[in-house]
Amino acid sequence: MGELGIALIAAGAALAGSALTGWFTIAAGRRQAAAARYAGDEQARAVIDTVNRTLNEQRAARAEEARRQVYSQFLMAFNEALHLLKPRNPASARRSGIEKVNTLYSLVDLEGPEDVRVAASAMREALLGLAELLDDYNRDSAGAYDWEVERCDDSRCDFLAITHAVLHRGA
């Protein structure tokens, strides 16, 4: 074998080595590209999860604030109506207090949950019982009046305890 044969063998080996190296380089590049794509997909998934979690927390905070507003408005209307439900006040003033409580009760009913709605209903029923007593009020009704006021106070305490529990769940 002459120098030409050795040169051809060396050139062939160099070409084969270059081709083999190129193939390994391409395979490594593809693996790196796949790993980069996977890392990018995971990062995008993490960002989307974070955004979704943030949106859910904001949605829950808005819902809690809406409930807090409705509950406090209902409680203020209840307190105002209770203040108006005195024997010396005219029936029209007592009725306007009851109407406001009924209107705000509808909002409590919409906001829920069920245990708050039930407590608000008990408050409203206690006020209606007091208002009904005042429609036929006389000196003999004083004891019953005190009992109805106490029933209103008890229902308010129950409502406060339940709304506090609902608004501070997980806190």
GROMACS .gro file of N, CA and C in nm:
model
  513
    1MET      N    1   0.083  -0.114   0.000
    1MET     CA    2   0.000   0.000   0.000
    1MET      C    3   0.089   0.123   0.000
    2GLY      N    4   0.057   0.206  -0.081
    2GLY     CA    5   0.143   0.322  -0.095
    2GLY      C    6   0.092   0.439  -0.012
    3GLU      N    7   0.159   0.546  -0.036
    3GLU     CA    8   0.125   0.666   0.039
    3GLU      C    9  -0.017   0.714   0.006
    4LEU      N   10  -0.055   0.691  -0.116
    4LEU     CA   11  -0.189   0.732  -0.157
    4LEU      C   12  -0.295   0.654  -0.080
    5GLY      N   13  -0.273   0.526  -0.063
    5GLY     CA   14  -0.369   0.440   0.010
    5GLY      C   15  -0.378   0.482   0.156
    6ILE      N   16  -0.261   0.511   0.213
    6ILE     CA   17  -0.261   0.553   0.354
    6ILE      C   18  -0.334   0.687   0.366
    7ALA      N   19  -0.312   0.775   0.269
    7ALA     CA   20  -0.376   0.906   0.272
    7ALA      C   21  -0.527   0.892   0.259
    8LEU      N   22  -0.569   0.799   0.171
    8LEU     CA   23  -0.714   0.777   0.154
    8LEU      C   24  -0.775   0.718   0.281
    9ILE      N   25  -0.706   0.624   0.342
    9ILE     CA   26  -0.757   0.565   0.466
    9ILE      C   27  -0.765   0.670   0.575
   10ALA      N   28  -0.661   0.755   0.586
   10ALA     CA   29  -0.660   0.861   0.687
   10ALA      C   30  -0.772   0.961   0.660
   11ALA      N   31  -0.792   0.995   0.532
   11ALA     CA   32  -0.898   1.089   0.497
   11ALA      C   33  -1.035   1.028   0.525
   12GLY      N   34  -1.050   0.900   0.495
   12GLY     CA   35  -1.177   0.832   0.523
   12GLY      C   36  -1.205   0.826   0.672
   13ALA      N   37  -1.099   0.797   0.750
   13ALA     CA   38  -1.116   0.793   0.896
   13ALA      C   39  -1.152   0.931   0.949
   14ALA      N   40  -1.091   1.034   0.892
   14ALA     CA   41  -1.120   1.171   0.936
   14ALA      C   42  -1.264   1.207   0.903
   15LEU      N   43  -1.308   1.168   0.782
   15LEU     CA   44  -1.448   1.196   0.744
   15LEU      C   45  -1.545   1.119   0.833
   16ALA      N   46  -1.513   0.992   0.857
   16ALA     CA   47  -1.601   0.912   0.943
   16ALA      C   48  -1.605   0.971   1.084
   17GLY      N   49  -1.491   1.011   1.135
   17GLY     CA   50  -1.485   1.071   1.269
   17GLY      C   51  -1.563   1.201   1.274
   18SER      N   52  -1.549   1.283   1.168
   18SER     CA   53  -1.623   1.410   1.162
   18SER      C   54  -1.773   1.384   1.156
   19ALA      N   55  -1.813   1.286   1.075
   19ALA     CA   56  -1.955   1.254   1.062
   19ALA      C   57  -2.011   1.203   1.195
   20LEU      N   58  -1.933   1.115   1.260
   20LEU     CA   59  -1.976   1.060   1.389
   20LEU      C   60  -1.985   1.172   1.494
   21THR      N   61  -1.887   1.261   1.496
   21THR     CA   62  -1.888   1.373   1.590
   21THR      C   63  -2.007   1.465   1.561
   22GLY      N   64  -2.031   1.492   1.433
   22GLY     CA   65  -2.145   1.575   1.394
   22GLY      C   66  -2.278   1.514   1.437
   23TRP      N   67  -2.287   1.381   1.418
   23TRP     CA   68  -2.411   1.313   1.458
   23TRP      C   69  -2.433   1.325   1.609
   24PHE      N   70  -2.326   1.302   1.689
   24PHE     CA   71  -2.337   1.316   1.835
   24PHE      C   72  -2.369   1.460   1.875
   25THR      N   73  -2.312   1.554   1.802
   25THR     CA   74  -2.339   1.696   1.830
   25THR      C   75  -2.485   1.730   1.803
   26ILE      N   76  -2.537   1.681   1.692
   26ILE     CA   77  -2.678   1.704   1.658
   26ILE      C   78  -2.769   1.638   1.763
   27ALA      N   79  -2.737   1.515   1.802
   27ALA     CA   80  -2.817   1.445   1.903
   27ALA      C   81  -2.814   1.521   2.035
   28ALA      N   82  -2.695   1.570   2.074
   28ALA     CA   83  -2.683   1.646   2.199
   28ALA      C   84  -2.761   1.776   2.189
   29GLY      N   85  -2.755   1.840   2.073
   29GLY     CA   86  -2.830   1.965   2.052
   29GLY      C   87  -2.980   1.943   2.064
   30ARG      N   88  -3.027   1.833   2.007
   30ARG     CA   89  -3.170   1.801   2.016
   30ARG      C   90  -3.212   1.774   2.160
   31ARG      N   91  -3.127   1.702   2.234
   31ARG     CA   92  -3.158   1.677   2.376
   31ARG      C   93  -3.160   1.808   2.454
   32GLN      N   94  -3.067   1.897   2.427
   32GLN     CA   95  -3.065   2.026   2.495
   32GLN      C   96  -3.187   2.108   2.458
   33ALA      N   97  -3.226   2.105   2.331
   33ALA     CA   98  -3.344   2.180   2.287
   33ALA      C   99  -3.469   2.124   2.355
   34ALA      N  100  -3.479   1.991   2.363
   34ALA     CA  101  -3.594   1.929   2.429
   34ALA      C  102  -3.597   1.964   2.577
   35ALA      N  103  -3.480   1.964   2.642
   35ALA     CA  104  -3.472   1.999   2.784
   35ALA      C  105  -3.510   2.146   2.804
   36ALA      N  106  -3.464   2.232   2.714
   36ALA     CA  107  -3.497   2.375   2.724
   36ALA      C  108  -3.648   2.397   2.703
   37ARG      N  109  -3.705   2.324   2.605
   37ARG     CA  110  -3.849   2.333   2.580
   37ARG      C  111  -3.927   2.285   2.702
   38TYR      N  112  -3.885   2.175   2.761
   38TYR     CA  113  -3.951   2.121   2.880
   38TYR      C  114  -3.941   2.221   2.996
   39ALA      N  115  -3.821   2.277   3.015
   39ALA     CA  116  -3.803   2.375   3.123
   39ALA      C  117  -3.890   2.498   3.098
   40GLY      N  118  -3.899   2.542   2.974
   40GLY     CA  119  -3.985   2.656   2.940
   40GLY      C  120  -4.132   2.625   2.966
   41ASP      N  121  -4.173   2.503   2.926
   41ASP     CA  122  -4.312   2.463   2.950
   41ASP      C  123  -4.343   2.458   3.100
   42GLU      N  124  -4.250   2.405   3.178
   42GLU     CA  125  -4.269   2.397   3.323
   42GLU      C  126  -4.274   2.537   3.385
   43GLN      N  127  -4.189   2.625   3.336
   43GLN     CA  128  -4.188   2.761   3.387
   43GLN      C  129  -4.320   2.831   3.351
   44ALA      N  130  -4.367   2.811   3.229
   44ALA     CA  131  -4.495   2.870   3.187
   44ALA      C  132  -4.609   2.814   3.271
   45ARG      N  133  -4.607   2.683   3.298
   45ARG     CA  134  -4.709   2.621   3.382
   45ARG      C  135  -4.707   2.681   3.522
   46ALA      N  136  -4.586   2.701   3.576
   46ALA     CA  137  -4.573   2.759   3.710
   46ALA      C  138  -4.626   2.902   3.714
   47VAL      N  139  -4.599   2.979   3.610
   47VAL     CA  140  -4.650   3.117   3.604
   47VAL      C  141  -4.802   3.116   3.595
   48ILE      N  142  -4.856   3.028   3.511
   48ILE     CA  143  -5.002   3.019   3.497
   48ILE      C  144  -5.066   2.976   3.629
   49ASP      N  145  -5.006   2.878   3.697
   49ASP     CA  146  -5.058   2.835   3.828
   49ASP      C  147  -5.055   2.950   3.928
   50THR      N  148  -4.947   3.026   3.929
   50THR     CA  149  -4.935   3.140   4.021
   50THR      C  150  -5.042   3.245   3.990
   51VAL      N  151  -5.061   3.275   3.863
   51VAL     CA  152  -5.162   3.372   3.823
   51VAL      C  153  -5.301   3.323   3.862
   52ASN      N  154  -5.330   3.196   3.836
   52ASN     CA  155  -5.461   3.140   3.872
   52ASN      C  156  -5.484   3.145   4.023
   53ARG      N  157  -5.381   3.110   4.099
   53ARG     CA  158  -5.391   3.114   4.245
   53ARG      C  159  -5.417   3.257   4.293
   54THR      N  160  -5.345   3.351   4.235
   54THR     CA  161  -5.363   3.492   4.272
   54THR      C  162  -5.504   3.539   4.239
   55LEU      N  163  -5.552   3.504   4.120
   55LEU     CA  164  -5.688   3.542   4.080
   55LEU      C  165  -5.792   3.480   4.173
   56ASN      N  166  -5.773   3.354   4.209
   56ASN     CA  167  -5.867   3.288   4.301
   56ASN      C  168  -5.866   3.353   4.437
   57GLU      N  169  -5.747   3.390   4.485
   57GLU     CA  170  -5.739   3.458   4.615
   57GLU      C  171  -5.805   3.595   4.609
   58GLN      N  172  -5.787   3.667   4.499
   58GLN     CA  173  -5.851   3.797   4.484
   58GLN      C  174  -6.003   3.782   4.475
   59ARG      N  175  -6.047   3.680   4.403
   59ARG     CA  176  -6.191   3.654   4.391
   59ARG      C  177  -6.250   3.623   4.528
   60ALA      N  178  -6.180   3.540   4.606
   60ALA     CA  179  -6.227   3.505   4.740
   60ALA      C  180  -6.227   3.628   4.830
   61ALA      N  181  -6.127   3.713   4.817
   61ALA     CA  182  -6.121   3.835   4.899
   61ALA      C  183  -6.236   3.929   4.863
   62ARG      N  184  -6.267   3.941   4.734
   62ARG     CA  185  -6.380   4.026   4.694
   62ARG      C  186  -6.512   3.970   4.746
   63ALA      N  187  -6.527   3.838   4.738
   63ALA     CA  188  -6.651   3.775   4.787
   63ALA      C  189  -6.662   3.795   4.938
   64GLU      N  190  -6.552   3.780   5.010
   64GLU     CA  191  -6.555   3.800   5.155
   64GLU      C  192  -6.588   3.944   5.189
   65GLU      N  193  -6.532   4.038   5.114
   65GLU     CA  194  -6.561   4.179   5.140
   65GLU      C  195  -6.707   4.211   5.110
   66ALA      N  196  -6.760   4.153   5.004
   66ALA     CA  197  -6.902   4.174   4.972
   66ALA      C  198  -6.990   4.119   5.084
   67ARG      N  199  -6.956   4.000   5.133
   67ARG     CA  200  -7.032   3.942   5.244
   67ARG      C  201  -7.021   4.031   5.368
   68ARG      N  202  -6.900   4.076   5.397
   68ARG     CA  203  -6.879   4.161   5.514
   68ARG      C  204  -6.967   4.287   5.505
   69GLN      N  205  -6.973   4.347   5.386
   69GLN     CA  206  -7.055   4.466   5.367
   69GLN      C  207  -7.204   4.436   5.388
   70VAL      N  208  -7.249   4.328   5.327
   70VAL     CA  209  -7.392   4.292   5.341
   70VAL      C  210  -7.425   4.260   5.486
   71TYR      N  211  -7.340   4.182   5.552
   71TYR     CA  212  -7.366   4.145   5.691
   71TYR      C  213  -7.369   4.269   5.780
   72SER      N  214  -7.274   4.361   5.759
   72SER     CA  215  -7.270   4.479   5.845
   72SER      C  216  -7.389   4.571   5.817
   73GLN      N  217  -7.429   4.584   5.691
   73GLN     CA  218  -7.546   4.666   5.659
   73GLN      C  219  -7.672   4.606   5.721
   74PHE      N  220  -7.684   4.474   5.714
   74PHE     CA  221  -7.799   4.408   5.774
   74PHE      C  222  -7.800   4.429   5.925
   75LEU      N  223  -7.684   4.416   5.986
   75LEU     CA  224  -7.673   4.434   6.131
   75LEU      C  225  -7.708   4.577   6.171
   76MET      N  226  -7.660   4.675   6.095
   76MET     CA  227  -7.694   4.815   6.125
   76MET      C  228  -7.844   4.840   6.108
   77ALA      N  229  -7.902   4.785   6.004
   77ALA     CA  230  -8.047   4.801   5.984
   77ALA      C  231  -8.124   4.735   6.098
   78PHE      N  232  -8.078   4.619   6.141
   78PHE     CA  233  -8.142   4.550   6.253
   78PHE      C  234  -8.135   4.636   6.379
   79ASN      N  235  -8.017   4.691   6.408
   79ASN     CA  236  -8.001   4.774   6.527
   79ASN      C  237  -8.090   4.899   6.520
   80GLU      N  238  -8.096   4.958   6.401
   80GLU     CA  239  -8.182   5.076   6.382
   80GLU      C  240  -8.329   5.039   6.402
   81ALA      N  241  -8.371   4.929   6.345
   81ALA     CA  242  -8.511   4.885   6.359
   81ALA      C  243  -8.542   4.853   6.504
   82LEU      N  244  -8.449   4.789   6.572
   82LEU     CA  245  -8.470   4.757   6.714
   82LEU      C  246  -8.486   4.885   6.795
   83HIS      N  247  -8.408   4.986   6.760
   83HIS     CA  248  -8.419   5.116   6.828
   83HIS      C  249  -8.555   5.180   6.799
   84LEU      N  250  -8.606   5.161   6.680
   84LEU     CA  251  -8.736   5.219   6.643
   84LEU      C  252  -8.853   5.142   6.703
   85LEU      N  253  -8.831   5.016   6.738
   85LEU     CA  254  -8.941   4.933   6.790
   85LEU      C  255  -8.959   4.957   6.941
   86LYS      N  256  -9.004   5.076   6.970
   86LYS     CA  257  -9.035   5.118   7.108
   86LYS      C  258  -9.182   5.156   7.111
   87PRO      N  259  -9.246   5.133   7.225
   87PRO     CA  260  -9.389   5.166   7.232
   87PRO      C  261  -9.419   5.313   7.201
   88ARG      N  262  -9.327   5.403   7.230
   88ARG     CA  263  -9.354   5.546   7.209
   88ARG      C  264  -9.340   5.590   7.063
   89ASN      N  265  -9.276   5.510   6.979
   89ASN     CA  266  -9.254   5.547   6.839
   89ASN      C  267  -9.378   5.516   6.756
   90PRO      N  268  -9.404   5.599   6.655
   90PRO     CA  269  -9.521   5.575   6.569
   90PRO      C  270  -9.503   5.447   6.486
   91ALA      N  271  -9.615   5.390   6.450
   91ALA     CA  272  -9.614   5.265   6.373
   91ALA      C  273  -9.542   5.283   6.239
   92SER      N  274  -9.554   5.401   6.178
   92SER     CA  275  -9.488   5.423   6.049
   92SER      C  276  -9.336   5.414   6.061
   93ALA      N  277  -9.280   5.467   6.168
   93ALA     CA  278  -9.134   5.458   6.189
   93ALA      C  279  -9.094   5.313   6.211
   94ARG      N  280  -9.174   5.240   6.288
   94ARG     CA  281  -9.143   5.098   6.313
   94ARG      C  282  -9.148   5.020   6.183
   95ARG      N  283  -9.248   5.047   6.099
   95ARG     CA  284  -9.261   4.977   5.971
   95ARG      C  285  -9.142   5.006   5.879
   96SER      N  286  -9.096   5.131   5.876
   96SER     CA  287  -8.984   5.164   5.788
   96SER      C  288  -8.858   5.089   5.832
   97GLY      N  289  -8.839   5.074   5.962
   97GLY     CA  290  -8.724   4.996   6.012
   97GLY      C  291  -8.733   4.851   5.970
   98ILE      N  292  -8.851   4.793   5.982
   98ILE     CA  293  -8.873   4.653   5.943
   98ILE      C  294  -8.852   4.636   5.793
   99GLU      N  295  -8.900   4.730   5.711
   99GLU     CA  296  -8.884   4.722   5.566
   99GLU      C  297  -8.736   4.722   5.527
  100LYS      N  298  -8.658   4.805   5.593
  100LYS     CA  299  -8.514   4.810   5.563
  100LYS      C  300  -8.447   4.677   5.598
  101VAL      N  301  -8.486   4.620   5.711
  101VAL     CA  302  -8.431   4.489   5.750
  101VAL      C  303  -8.471   4.383   5.647
  102ASN      N  304  -8.596   4.385   5.604
  102ASN     CA  305  -8.641   4.288   5.504
  102ASN      C  306  -8.563   4.301   5.374
  103THR      N  307  -8.538   4.425   5.330
  103THR     CA  308  -8.462   4.447   5.207
  103THR      C  309  -8.321   4.393   5.221
  104LEU      N  310  -8.256   4.424   5.331
  104LEU     CA  311  -8.118   4.379   5.349
  104LEU      C  312  -8.112   4.229   5.379
  105TYR      N  313  -8.218   4.174   5.435
  105TYR     CA  314  -8.222   4.029   5.454
  105TYR      C  315  -8.213   3.957   5.319
  106SER      N  316  -8.276   4.015   5.218
  106SER     CA  317  -8.269   3.955   5.084
  106SER      C  318  -8.125   3.946   5.035
  107LEU      N  319  -8.045   4.047   5.066
  107LEU     CA  320  -7.904   4.043   5.026
  107LEU      C  321  -7.827   3.938   5.105
  108VAL      N  322  -7.857   3.926   5.234
  108VAL     CA  323  -7.792   3.822   5.315
  108VAL      C  324  -7.830   3.685   5.259
  109ASP      N  325  -7.955   3.671   5.220
  109ASP     CA  326  -8.003   3.546   5.162
  109ASP      C  327  -7.925   3.513   5.035
  110LEU      N  328  -7.895   3.615   4.954
  110LEU     CA  329  -7.818   3.592   4.831
  110LEU      C  330  -7.672   3.558   4.859
  111GLU      N  331  -7.612   3.625   4.957
  111GLU     CA  332  -7.471   3.605   4.986
  111GLU      C  333  -7.444   3.473   5.058
  112GLY      N  334  -7.540   3.433   5.145
  112GLY     CA  335  -7.521   3.309   5.218
  112GLY      C  336  -7.404   3.317   5.313
  113PRO      N  337  -7.354   3.207   5.354
  113PRO     CA  338  -7.401   3.069   5.337
  113PRO      C  339  -7.526   3.040   5.421
  114GLU      N  340  -7.567   2.918   5.419
  114GLU     CA  341  -7.693   2.878   5.481
  114GLU      C  342  -7.699   2.911   5.629
  115ASP      N  343  -7.594   2.887   5.705
  115ASP     CA  344  -7.599   2.912   5.849
  115ASP      C  345  -7.614   3.062   5.879
  116VAL      N  346  -7.557   3.149   5.796
  116VAL     CA  347  -7.575   3.293   5.814
  116VAL      C  348  -7.718   3.332   5.776
  117ARG      N  349  -7.768   3.274   5.670
  117ARG     CA  350  -7.905   3.303   5.627
  117ARG      C  351  -8.005   3.264   5.736
  118VAL      N  352  -7.982   3.149   5.800
  118VAL     CA  353  -8.071   3.103   5.907
  118VAL      C  354  -8.064   3.198   6.027
  119ALA      N  355  -7.943   3.242   6.062
  119ALA     CA  356  -7.928   3.335   6.175
  119ALA      C  357  -7.994   3.469   6.144
  120ALA      N  358  -7.978   3.517   6.021
  120ALA     CA  359  -8.042   3.643   5.982
  120ALA      C  360  -8.194   3.628   5.982
  121SER      N  361  -8.242   3.513   5.941
  121SER     CA  362  -8.386   3.488   5.944
  121SER      C  363  -8.440   3.490   6.087
  122ALA      N  364  -8.363   3.434   6.179
  122ALA     CA  365  -8.404   3.436   6.320
  122ALA      C  366  -8.408   3.579   6.372
  123MET      N  367  -8.313   3.661   6.330
  123MET     CA  368  -8.314   3.803   6.371
  123MET      C  369  -8.439   3.872   6.316
  124ARG      N  370  -8.467   3.848   6.192
  124ARG     CA  371  -8.584   3.912   6.129
  124ARG      C  372  -8.713   3.866   6.196
  125GLU      N  373  -8.722   3.737   6.224
  125GLU     CA  374  -8.842   3.684   6.291
  125GLU      C  375  -8.858   3.744   6.431
  126ALA      N  376  -8.745   3.763   6.501
  126ALA     CA  377  -8.752   3.824   6.635
  126ALA      C  378  -8.802   3.967   6.624
  127LEU      N  379  -8.754   4.041   6.526
  127LEU     CA  380  -8.802   4.178   6.506
  127LEU      C  381  -8.950   4.181   6.471
  128LEU      N  382  -8.992   4.089   6.385
  128LEU     CA  383  -9.134   4.084   6.347
  128LEU      C  384  -9.221   4.049   6.468
  129GLY      N  385  -9.171   3.960   6.553
  129GLY     CA  386  -9.245   3.928   6.676
  129GLY      C  387  -9.258   4.049   6.766
  130LEU      N  388  -9.152   4.126   6.777
  130LEU     CA  389  -9.157   4.249   6.858
  130LEU      C  390  -9.251   4.350   6.796
  131ALA      N  391  -9.245   4.366   6.665
  131ALA     CA  392  -9.334   4.461   6.596
  131ALA      C  393  -9.480   4.420   6.613
  132GLU      N  394  -9.507   4.292   6.603
  132GLU     CA  395  -9.644   4.243   6.619
  132GLU      C  396  -9.694   4.270   6.761
  133LEU      N  397  -9.608   4.250   6.859
  133LEU     CA  398  -9.645   4.278   6.998
  133LEU      C  399  -9.678   4.426   7.015
  134LEU      N  400  -9.599   4.513   6.950
  134LEU     CA  401  -9.622   4.657   6.964
  134LEU      C  402  -9.750   4.702   6.896
  135ASP      N  403  -9.796   4.627   6.797
  135ASP     CA  404  -9.922   4.665   6.731
  135ASP      C  405 -10.039   4.660   6.829
  136ASP      N  406 -10.032   4.570   6.927
  136ASP     CA  407 -10.139   4.558   7.027
  136ASP      C  408 -10.085   4.586   7.167
  137TYR      N  409  -9.990   4.679   7.177
  137TYR     CA  410  -9.921   4.703   7.304
  137TYR      C  411 -10.013   4.771   7.406
  138ASN      N  412 -10.002   4.723   7.531
  138ASN     CA  413 -10.067   4.788   7.645
  138ASN      C  414  -9.980   4.763   7.767
  139ARG      N  415 -10.022   4.813   7.881
  139ARG     CA  416  -9.938   4.801   8.002
  139ARG      C  417  -9.912   4.655   8.038
  140ASP      N  418 -10.004   4.568   8.009
  140ASP     CA  419  -9.986   4.426   8.041
  140ASP      C  420  -9.883   4.359   7.950
  141SER      N  421  -9.848   4.425   7.842
  141SER     CA  422  -9.754   4.366   7.744
  141SER      C  423  -9.609   4.396   7.778
  142ALA      N  424  -9.583   4.471   7.884
  142ALA     CA  425  -9.445   4.514   7.916
  142ALA      C  426  -9.352   4.394   7.936
  143GLY      N  427  -9.396   4.293   8.007
  143GLY     CA  428  -9.313   4.174   8.029
  143GLY      C  429  -9.282   4.102   7.899
  144ALA      N  430  -9.384   4.089   7.815
  144ALA     CA  431  -9.365   4.024   7.685
  144ALA      C  432  -9.272   4.108   7.597
  145TYR      N  433  -9.285   4.241   7.609
  145TYR     CA  434  -9.198   4.330   7.532
  145TYR      C  435  -9.051   4.306   7.570
  146ASP      N  436  -9.023   4.300   7.699
  146ASP     CA  437  -8.886   4.275   7.745
  146ASP      C  438  -8.835   4.141   7.695
  147TRP      N  439  -8.921   4.040   7.696
  147TRP     CA  440  -8.881   3.908   7.648
  147TRP      C  441  -8.849   3.912   7.499
  148GLU      N  442  -8.931   3.983   7.421
  148GLU     CA  443  -8.908   3.993   7.276
  148GLU      C  444  -8.779   4.070   7.247
  149VAL      N  445  -8.749   4.174   7.325
  149VAL     CA  446  -8.624   4.248   7.307
  149VAL      C  447  -8.505   4.156   7.339
  150GLU      N  448  -8.519   4.076   7.442
  150GLU     CA  449  -8.412   3.981   7.477
  150GLU      C  450  -8.394   3.878   7.365
  151ARG      N  451  -8.503   3.835   7.307
  151ARG     CA  452  -8.497   3.741   7.195
  151ARG      C  453  -8.423   3.805   7.076
  152CYS      N  454  -8.448   3.932   7.052
  152CYS     CA  455  -8.376   4.005   6.946
  152CYS      C  456  -8.227   4.011   6.976
  153ASP      N  457  -8.194   4.042   7.102
  153ASP     CA  458  -8.053   4.049   7.142
  153ASP      C  459  -7.984   3.913   7.126
  154ASP      N  460  -8.053   3.808   7.166
  154ASP     CA  461  -7.996   3.673   7.153
  154ASP      C  462  -7.972   3.637   7.006
  155SER      N  463  -8.069   3.671   6.923
  155SER     CA  464  -8.053   3.638   6.780
  155SER      C  465  -7.940   3.720   6.718
  156ARG      N  466  -7.923   3.844   6.763
  156ARG     CA  467  -7.811   3.925   6.715
  156ARG      C  468  -7.678   3.863   6.756
  157CYS      N  469  -7.668   3.816   6.879
  157CYS     CA  470  -7.544   3.751   6.926
  157CYS      C  471  -7.514   3.626   6.844
  158ASP      N  472  -7.616   3.548   6.815
  158ASP     CA  473  -7.597   3.428   6.731
  158ASP      C  474  -7.548   3.466   6.592
  159PHE      N  475  -7.610   3.569   6.534
  159PHE     CA  476  -7.571   3.615   6.401
  159PHE      C  477  -7.425   3.661   6.401
  160LEU      N  478  -7.387   3.737   6.502
  160LEU     CA  479  -7.248   3.785   6.511
  160LEU      C  480  -7.150   3.669   6.521
  161ALA      N  481  -7.182   3.570   6.601
  161ALA     CA  482  -7.092   3.455   6.617
  161ALA      C  483  -7.078   3.378   6.486
  162ILE      N  484  -7.189   3.358   6.418
  162ILE     CA  485  -7.186   3.281   6.292
  162ILE      C  486  -7.115   3.359   6.182
  163THR      N  487  -7.145   3.488   6.169
  163THR     CA  488  -7.078   3.566   6.064
  163THR      C  489  -6.929   3.578   6.092
  164HIS      N  490  -6.893   3.591   6.218
  164HIS     CA  491  -6.752   3.597   6.254
  164HIS      C  492  -6.682   3.467   6.211
  165ALA      N  493  -6.745   3.355   6.238
  165ALA     CA  494  -6.687   3.226   6.200
  165ALA      C  495  -6.675   3.214   6.048
  166VAL      N  496  -6.777   3.260   5.976
  166VAL     CA  497  -6.775   3.251   5.829
  166VAL      C  498  -6.668   3.341   5.770
  167LEU      N  499  -6.658   3.462   5.821
  167LEU     CA  500  -6.563   3.559   5.765
  167LEU      C  501  -6.419   3.530   5.804
  168HIS      N  502  -6.398   3.454   5.911
  168HIS     CA  503  -6.262   3.430   5.956
  168HIS      C  504  -6.220   3.283   5.944
  169ARG      N  505  -6.289   3.209   5.858
  169ARG     CA  506  -6.250   3.070   5.832
  169ARG      C  507  -6.110   3.069   5.775
  170GLY      N  508  -6.026   2.984   5.832
  170GLY     CA  509  -5.890   2.970   5.781
  170GLY      C  510  -5.798   3.083   5.822
  171ALA      N  511  -5.848   3.179   5.900
  171ALA     CA  512  -5.761   3.290   5.941
  171ALA      C  513  -5.698   3.263   6.075
   0.00000   0.00000   0.00000
